Each structure stands twice: as structure tokens, then as C-alpha cells.
Amino acid sequence: MKDIIITPTALGNFQIDSPNFGDLLRRSRQMSNWEQAAEMRFESVQQLFDYIGDEEMQLDWEHANTRSAIETIYASATDYLNIGEVEMAAALWENLLAMDPEDHMSVNIPLAFCYVVLEDLDCLEGSMFDISPKRPEYHLLILWQEYFHSKGLDIDALRELRTRHKAWFAEFIADSHPVDSEYLEDSRKDKPTATTEARELWFVLEPLMASTPEFIEMLRRA
């Protein structure tokens, strides 16, 4: 990747003033070799982190090229989650959250699921503080946490998910999660349906769900 150029803005955040990350993100998504694409994404992210060093730097989400860099960090974290490297995925998401404290990509949610697996209760508490109990993800997280704690299910969280967030419950117990034309069209909307939002989260968390199939089976039997 070409040299990284970062400049400050009048608002106190920073912009990446080169199209490097946008080009890399497009090329990596078009590659048929997933491992090679994942390596390309991580190398670019590592180059960015090396450039920033220990400096605290908030990135400008509204700037297109900068947003591509944010999306690349997110994609690299999911790459590591896909191969079971939960700690590395969490570290990348933590770095991203520091650079995008408004959390435009909702990093805090998969990060909280990782903290459960890593048994990092202090960080989990901090993440859950930022997730509203009115959100379906909160109740999924409570169910996930209780499963890891006792191999059981939290009855209150289960009831909330089944009655108030039916689309989310249905998605997480479904036998398939198709990436069909209806899903793709809806995912491009500013306000996608609850089913689409639930499926998007499923795809992020699928490696964790696949590693503990008994959790999904317990939800199905509940």
C-alpha cells in the first residue's frame, strides 16, 4: 500500500487523505482467495497502527477515504474472528472504538460478545453500559453471558427476545441465513428491517455461534 497521509481537521479529528484504503477494500473483496485477502487487509491495518503509534487520534467518519480505513479495520477484526482468534478480533475492535468513539459501525456489540468468551468481566461491564436494555442485542448478550456462566439461559432475557424482538429470535434459531436479493436490497437502505439487522449481526457473530452449537440448540428448544 502507498504511503499513508493523515491530516487534522478544524473539528479536532483526522482524515486519511489518500484513496489507499478504499482501493484496498475493493480489491480484497473481489479476491477469490480469502486468506490472501485477509492478509492484505491486516497488513494495511497494521501499517496504519504503526503510523499512528501511541498517539490518540479520532478519525473523521464523514470523510469517504477515512471511512474506508475504519471499514478495513472492522473487516480485519471479523477476519480474525472467523479463524477463532477472538482475542485478536477484540484488540482490533478496541483500537477501532478508540479512533471512532461514536461507534458508527456498532463495534461495541460484537466486542461485548468477545469479552464474554475471553472472560473479561470488567470490559464486558463497560460495554454493556453502552448498550441500551431496550435493544435486542442486549438480551442476546445476556443470554450469551448466562450460557457461558451456567450453561443455561436467562429466562427474563429469553422472554424479552421472544416477545419484543421476534425477528431477532427467529433469525438466531433459523436453519439458514440466506444472502438473497431481498436481504441485499434491504441492507442498502438507511433503515433496514429488523430481520436484516439481525442477519447482519448473525453473520458477524456466526464464528462464535458455530463454536458453541449447543447454545443455539438451547434457544430452539426453549
Short mmCIF file of C-alpha atoms in Angstrom, two decimals:
data_model
loop_
_atom_site.label_atom_id
_atom_site.label_comp_id
_atom_site.label_asym_id
_atom_site.label_seq_id
_atom_site.Cartn_x
_atom_site.Cartn_y
_atom_site.Cartn_z
CA MET A 1 0.00 0.00 0.00
CA LYS A 2 1.17 3.53 -0.74
CA ASP A 3 2.24 5.93 1.98
CA ILE A 4 -0.46 6.91 4.47
CA ILE A 5 -1.29 10.63 4.62
CA ILE A 6 -3.19 11.85 7.70
CA THR A 7 -4.17 15.48 8.24
CA PRO A 8 -6.01 17.20 11.11
CA THR A 9 -9.34 18.97 10.62
CA ALA A 10 -10.79 22.08 12.17
CA LEU A 11 -13.04 19.85 14.29
CA GLY A 12 -10.06 18.21 16.00
CA ASN A 13 -10.29 14.84 14.31
CA PHE A 14 -8.20 13.44 11.46
CA GLN A 15 -8.68 12.48 7.83
CA ILE A 16 -6.79 9.96 5.73
CA ASP A 17 -6.23 11.97 2.56
CA SER A 18 -5.38 9.18 0.16
CA PRO A 19 -7.61 6.61 -1.55
CA ASN A 20 -5.40 3.72 -0.40
CA PHE A 21 -7.89 2.07 1.95
CA GLY A 22 -10.84 2.41 -0.38
CA ASP A 23 -8.91 0.81 -3.23
CA LEU A 24 -7.57 -1.95 -0.98
CA LEU A 25 -11.00 -2.71 0.45
CA ARG A 26 -12.49 -3.06 -3.02
CA ARG A 27 -9.65 -5.25 -4.28
CA SER A 28 -9.67 -7.52 -1.24
CA ARG A 29 -13.42 -8.07 -1.54
CA GLN A 30 -13.00 -9.14 -5.16
CA MET A 31 -10.30 -11.70 -4.41
CA SER A 32 -11.24 -15.39 -4.55
CA ASN A 33 -8.52 -16.38 -2.08
CA TRP A 34 -9.94 -15.42 1.33
CA GLU A 35 -6.71 -15.96 3.24
CA GLN A 36 -4.79 -13.71 0.88
CA ALA A 37 -7.50 -11.05 1.11
CA ALA A 38 -7.49 -11.22 4.91
CA GLU A 39 -3.72 -10.89 4.98
CA MET A 40 -3.93 -7.84 2.71
CA ARG A 41 -6.49 -6.20 4.98
CA PHE A 42 -4.46 -6.85 8.12
CA GLU A 43 -1.21 -5.60 6.60
CA SER A 44 -2.88 -2.32 5.72
CA VAL A 45 -4.36 -2.01 9.21
CA GLN A 46 -1.00 -2.77 10.80
CA GLN A 47 0.60 -0.09 8.65
CA LEU A 48 -1.98 2.43 9.86
CA PHE A 49 -1.45 1.48 13.51
CA ASP A 50 2.32 1.71 13.10
CA TYR A 51 1.92 5.18 11.59
CA ILE A 52 -0.31 6.39 14.42
CA GLY A 53 1.75 4.78 17.17
CA ASP A 54 0.71 5.75 20.70
CA GLU A 55 -0.94 8.99 19.61
CA GLU A 56 -4.64 9.34 20.41
CA MET A 57 -6.35 10.01 17.12
CA GLN A 58 -10.05 10.19 16.31
CA LEU A 59 -10.89 9.62 12.66
CA ASP A 60 -13.46 11.56 10.62
CA TRP A 61 -16.28 9.17 9.73
CA GLU A 62 -17.83 11.69 7.30
CA HIS A 63 -14.70 11.66 5.11
CA ALA A 64 -15.01 8.91 2.49
CA ASN A 65 -11.40 7.70 2.42
CA THR A 66 -11.18 7.80 6.21
CA ARG A 67 -14.40 5.82 6.47
CA SER A 68 -12.84 3.18 4.21
CA ALA A 69 -9.98 2.85 6.68
CA ILE A 70 -12.46 2.37 9.53
CA GLU A 71 -14.28 -0.28 7.49
CA THR A 72 -10.98 -2.03 6.77
CA ILE A 73 -10.16 -2.27 10.48
CA TYR A 74 -13.63 -3.67 11.13
CA ALA A 75 -13.24 -6.20 8.31
CA SER A 76 -9.85 -7.32 9.62
CA ALA A 77 -11.36 -7.92 13.07
CA THR A 78 -14.06 -10.11 11.56
CA ASP A 79 -11.35 -11.96 9.61
CA TYR A 80 -9.68 -12.92 12.88
CA LEU A 81 -12.98 -13.86 14.48
CA ASN A 82 -13.62 -16.17 11.52
CA ILE A 83 -10.50 -18.18 12.33
CA GLY A 84 -11.22 -18.32 16.05
CA GLU A 85 -8.73 -15.63 17.10
CA VAL A 86 -11.18 -13.95 19.48
CA GLU A 87 -8.55 -12.02 21.42
CA MET A 88 -7.06 -10.52 18.27
CA ALA A 89 -10.50 -9.60 16.94
CA ALA A 90 -11.31 -7.88 20.23
CA ALA A 91 -8.00 -5.97 20.16
CA LEU A 92 -8.71 -4.65 16.67
CA TRP A 93 -12.24 -3.62 17.60
CA GLU A 94 -10.93 -1.90 20.73
CA ASN A 95 -8.49 0.11 18.61
CA LEU A 96 -11.28 0.99 16.21
CA LEU A 97 -13.55 2.12 19.02
CA ALA A 98 -10.80 4.42 20.31
CA MET A 99 -10.50 6.01 16.86
CA ASP A 100 -14.26 6.16 16.31
CA PRO A 101 -15.78 6.79 19.76
CA GLU A 102 -19.21 7.47 18.25
CA ASP A 103 -19.09 3.83 17.13
CA HIS A 104 -20.62 4.27 13.69
CA MET A 105 -20.18 0.55 12.94
CA SER A 106 -21.61 -0.66 16.27
CA VAL A 107 -18.32 -2.30 17.21
CA ASN A 108 -19.26 -2.36 20.87
CA ILE A 109 -21.80 -5.15 20.34
CA PRO A 110 -19.58 -7.90 18.85
CA LEU A 111 -16.84 -6.70 21.18
CA ALA A 112 -19.07 -7.44 24.17
CA PHE A 113 -19.73 -10.95 22.87
CA CYS A 114 -15.97 -11.45 22.61
CA TYR A 115 -15.47 -10.25 26.18
CA VAL A 116 -17.82 -13.00 27.38
CA VAL A 117 -15.71 -15.62 25.63
CA LEU A 118 -12.50 -14.06 26.95
CA GLU A 119 -13.99 -13.86 30.48
CA ASP A 120 -13.04 -10.18 30.67
CA LEU A 121 -15.76 -9.11 33.09
CA ASP A 122 -14.52 -5.56 33.61
CA CYS A 123 -14.53 -4.77 29.90
CA LEU A 124 -17.84 -6.58 29.47
CA GLU A 125 -19.42 -4.39 32.14
CA GLY A 126 -18.19 -1.29 30.35
CA SER A 127 -19.55 -2.48 27.01
CA MET A 128 -22.94 -3.41 28.42
CA PHE A 129 -23.25 0.02 30.00
CA ASP A 130 -23.29 1.45 26.46
CA ILE A 131 -25.91 -0.97 25.11
CA SER A 132 -29.49 0.02 25.85
CA PRO A 133 -31.62 -2.66 27.58
CA LYS A 134 -34.29 -1.77 25.01
CA ARG A 135 -32.17 -3.17 22.20
CA PRO A 136 -32.47 -6.82 21.11
CA GLU A 137 -28.67 -7.16 21.15
CA TYR A 138 -28.70 -6.51 24.89
CA HIS A 139 -30.94 -9.51 25.55
CA LEU A 140 -28.94 -11.71 23.18
CA LEU A 141 -25.85 -10.72 25.09
CA ILE A 142 -27.46 -11.56 28.44
CA LEU A 143 -28.41 -14.97 27.07
CA TRP A 144 -24.85 -15.49 25.76
CA GLN A 145 -23.35 -14.44 29.08
CA GLU A 146 -25.61 -16.72 31.13
CA TYR A 147 -24.87 -19.64 28.85
CA PHE A 148 -21.13 -19.22 29.43
CA HIS A 149 -21.68 -18.75 33.15
CA SER A 150 -24.05 -21.64 33.89
CA LYS A 151 -24.71 -23.48 30.60
CA GLY A 152 -28.30 -22.29 30.99
CA LEU A 153 -30.47 -19.45 29.69
CA ASP A 154 -31.62 -16.29 31.40
CA ILE A 155 -35.41 -16.63 31.48
CA ASP A 156 -36.12 -12.88 31.53
CA ALA A 157 -33.84 -12.18 28.58
CA LEU A 158 -35.33 -15.11 26.68
CA ARG A 159 -38.86 -13.81 27.26
CA GLU A 160 -37.89 -10.29 26.13
CA LEU A 161 -36.28 -11.60 22.96
CA ARG A 162 -39.16 -13.92 22.07
CA THR A 163 -41.94 -11.41 22.71
CA ARG A 164 -40.49 -7.95 21.98
CA HIS A 165 -37.85 -8.79 19.36
CA LYS A 166 -39.38 -11.70 17.46
CA ALA A 167 -37.44 -11.11 14.25
CA TRP A 168 -34.14 -11.36 16.13
CA PHE A 169 -35.15 -14.50 17.96
CA ALA A 170 -36.33 -16.08 14.69
CA GLU A 171 -33.06 -15.21 12.94
CA PHE A 172 -30.81 -16.70 15.59
CA ILE A 173 -32.68 -20.01 15.70
CA ALA A 174 -33.12 -20.25 11.91
CA ASP A 175 -31.63 -23.19 9.99
CA SER A 176 -30.36 -20.89 7.23
CA HIS A 177 -29.46 -17.24 6.80
CA PRO A 178 -29.66 -16.58 3.04
CA VAL A 179 -27.84 -13.74 1.36
CA ASP A 180 -30.60 -13.37 -1.21
CA SER A 181 -31.69 -10.41 -3.32
CA GLU A 182 -34.27 -9.34 -0.73
CA TYR A 183 -31.66 -9.23 2.02
CA LEU A 184 -29.09 -7.42 -0.13
CA GLU A 185 -31.61 -4.81 -1.28
CA ASP A 186 -32.84 -4.16 2.24
CA SER A 187 -29.32 -3.97 3.69
CA ARG A 188 -28.58 -0.99 1.44
CA LYS A 189 -31.44 1.04 2.89
CA ASP A 190 -30.94 3.72 5.55
CA LYS A 191 -33.41 1.90 7.79
CA PRO A 192 -33.34 -1.85 7.05
CA THR A 193 -35.87 -4.21 8.59
CA ALA A 194 -35.30 -5.91 11.93
CA THR A 195 -34.76 -9.21 10.11
CA THR A 196 -31.97 -7.72 8.01
CA GLU A 197 -30.33 -6.10 11.02
CA ALA A 198 -30.50 -9.39 12.91
CA ARG A 199 -29.00 -11.27 9.97
CA GLU A 200 -26.16 -8.77 9.69
CA LEU A 201 -25.30 -9.36 13.34
CA TRP A 202 -25.59 -13.11 12.85
CA PHE A 203 -23.00 -13.00 10.08
CA VAL A 204 -20.59 -11.13 12.36
CA LEU A 205 -21.16 -13.49 15.30
CA GLU A 206 -21.51 -16.69 13.27
CA PRO A 207 -18.00 -17.94 14.17
CA LEU A 208 -18.85 -17.67 17.86
CA MET A 209 -22.23 -19.31 17.36
CA ALA A 210 -20.68 -22.11 15.31
CA SER A 211 -18.15 -22.82 18.05
CA THR A 212 -20.98 -23.36 20.57
CA PRO A 213 -23.84 -25.02 18.62
CA GLU A 214 -25.42 -26.15 21.87
CA PHE A 215 -26.26 -22.51 22.66
CA ILE A 216 -28.40 -22.21 19.53
CA GLU A 217 -29.98 -25.60 20.22
CA MET A 218 -30.96 -24.42 23.69
CA LEU A 219 -32.62 -21.34 22.16
CA ARG A 220 -34.50 -23.56 19.72
CA ARG A 221 -35.75 -25.86 22.46
CA ALA A 222 -36.72 -23.05 24.83
#
